[in-house]
PDB file of C-alpha atoms in Angstrom:
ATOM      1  CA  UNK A   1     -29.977  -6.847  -2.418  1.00 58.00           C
ATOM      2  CA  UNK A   2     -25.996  -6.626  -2.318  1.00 65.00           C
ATOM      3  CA  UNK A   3     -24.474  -9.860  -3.284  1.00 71.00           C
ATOM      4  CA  UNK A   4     -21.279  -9.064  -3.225  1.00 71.00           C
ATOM      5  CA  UNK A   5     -20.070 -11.373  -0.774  1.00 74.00           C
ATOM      6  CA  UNK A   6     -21.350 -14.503  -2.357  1.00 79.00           C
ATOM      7  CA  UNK A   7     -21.502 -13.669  -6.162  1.00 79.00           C
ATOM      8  CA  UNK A   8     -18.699 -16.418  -6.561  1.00 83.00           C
ATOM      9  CA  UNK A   9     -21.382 -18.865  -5.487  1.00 87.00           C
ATOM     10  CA  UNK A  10     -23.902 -17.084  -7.926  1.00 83.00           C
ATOM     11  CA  UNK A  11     -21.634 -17.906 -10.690  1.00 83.00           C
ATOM     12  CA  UNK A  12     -20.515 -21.234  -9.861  1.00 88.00           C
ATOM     13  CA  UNK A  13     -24.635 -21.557  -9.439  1.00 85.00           C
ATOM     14  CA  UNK A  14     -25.253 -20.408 -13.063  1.00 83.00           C
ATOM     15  CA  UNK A  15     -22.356 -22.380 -14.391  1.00 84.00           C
ATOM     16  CA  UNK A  16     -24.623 -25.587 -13.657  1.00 87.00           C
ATOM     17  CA  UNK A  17     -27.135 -23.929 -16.300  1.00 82.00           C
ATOM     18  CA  UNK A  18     -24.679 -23.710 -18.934  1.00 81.00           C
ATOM     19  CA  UNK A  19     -26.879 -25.688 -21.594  1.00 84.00           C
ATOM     20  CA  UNK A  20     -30.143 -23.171 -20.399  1.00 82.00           C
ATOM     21  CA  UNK A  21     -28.299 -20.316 -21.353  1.00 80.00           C
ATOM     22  CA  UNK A  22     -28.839 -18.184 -24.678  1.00 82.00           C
ATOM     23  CA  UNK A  23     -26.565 -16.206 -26.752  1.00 83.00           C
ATOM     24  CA  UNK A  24     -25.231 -12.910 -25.409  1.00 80.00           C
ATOM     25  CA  UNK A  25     -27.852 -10.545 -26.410  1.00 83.00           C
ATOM     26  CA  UNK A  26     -30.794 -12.719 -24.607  1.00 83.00           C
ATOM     27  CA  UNK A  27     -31.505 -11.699 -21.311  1.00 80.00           C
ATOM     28  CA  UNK A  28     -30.934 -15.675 -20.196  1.00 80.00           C
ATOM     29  CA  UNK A  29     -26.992 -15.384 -20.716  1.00 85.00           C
ATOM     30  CA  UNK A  30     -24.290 -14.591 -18.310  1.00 84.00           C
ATOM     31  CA  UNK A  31     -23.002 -11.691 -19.537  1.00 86.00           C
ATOM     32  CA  UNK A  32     -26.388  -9.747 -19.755  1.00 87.00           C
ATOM     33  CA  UNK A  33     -27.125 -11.101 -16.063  1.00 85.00           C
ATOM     34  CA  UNK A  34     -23.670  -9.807 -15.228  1.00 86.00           C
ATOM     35  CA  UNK A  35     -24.661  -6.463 -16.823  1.00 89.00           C
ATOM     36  CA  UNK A  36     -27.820  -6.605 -15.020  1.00 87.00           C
ATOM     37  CA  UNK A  37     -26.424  -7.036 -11.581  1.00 87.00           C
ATOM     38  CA  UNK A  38     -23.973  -4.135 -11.981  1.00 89.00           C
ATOM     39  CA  UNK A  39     -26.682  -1.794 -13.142  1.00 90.00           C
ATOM     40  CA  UNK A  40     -28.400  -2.796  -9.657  1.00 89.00           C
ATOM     41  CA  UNK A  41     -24.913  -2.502  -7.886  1.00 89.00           C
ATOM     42  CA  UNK A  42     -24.237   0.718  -9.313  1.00 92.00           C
ATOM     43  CA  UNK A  43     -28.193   2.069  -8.125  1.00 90.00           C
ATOM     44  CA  UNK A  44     -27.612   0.526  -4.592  1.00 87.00           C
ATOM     45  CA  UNK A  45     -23.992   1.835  -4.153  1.00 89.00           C
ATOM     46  CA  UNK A  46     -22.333  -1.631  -3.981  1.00 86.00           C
ATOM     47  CA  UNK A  47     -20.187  -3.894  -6.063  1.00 84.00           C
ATOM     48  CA  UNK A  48     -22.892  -6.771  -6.736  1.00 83.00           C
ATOM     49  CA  UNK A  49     -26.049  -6.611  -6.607  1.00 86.00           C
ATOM     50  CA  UNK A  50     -29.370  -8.472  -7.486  1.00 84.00           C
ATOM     51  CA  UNK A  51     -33.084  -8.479  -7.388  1.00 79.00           C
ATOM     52  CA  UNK A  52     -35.807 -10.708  -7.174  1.00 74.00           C
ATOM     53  CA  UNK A  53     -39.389 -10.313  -8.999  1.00 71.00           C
ATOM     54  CA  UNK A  54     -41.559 -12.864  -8.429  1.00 68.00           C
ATOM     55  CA  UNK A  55     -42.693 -15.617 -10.720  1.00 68.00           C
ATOM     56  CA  UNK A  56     -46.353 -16.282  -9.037  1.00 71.00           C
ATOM     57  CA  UNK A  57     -48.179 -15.606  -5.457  1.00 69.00           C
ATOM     58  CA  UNK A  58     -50.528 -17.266  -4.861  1.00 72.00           C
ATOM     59  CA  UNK A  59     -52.834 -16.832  -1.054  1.00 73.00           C
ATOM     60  CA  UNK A  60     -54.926 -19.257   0.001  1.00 70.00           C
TER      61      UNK A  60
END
């Protein structure tokens, strides 16, 4: 999903997680969900881009 338009938001958003956050070579800091989001922007053709997996479904 292109985010491009609101990836300011995204990062104020993440900003509020600062103490959450792990050191750059964890998948839980900014810069590797930066470098995540261009590798989806770059598959997608866009500038930003993210995707979403699921934590749990559940049906009833």
């Amino acid at each position: 999903m292109g985010i491009t338009g609101s990836a300011a938001v995204k990062e104020k958003a993440l900003e509020c997680y600062r103490r959450e956050m792990r050191g750059a070579a964890h998948p839980h800091s900014l810069e590797r969900i930066w470098a995540f989001d261009a590798a989806r922007a770059a598959a997608l053709g866009t500038e930003r881009a993210e995707s979403f997996r699921p934590y749990r479904m559940a049906w009833r």
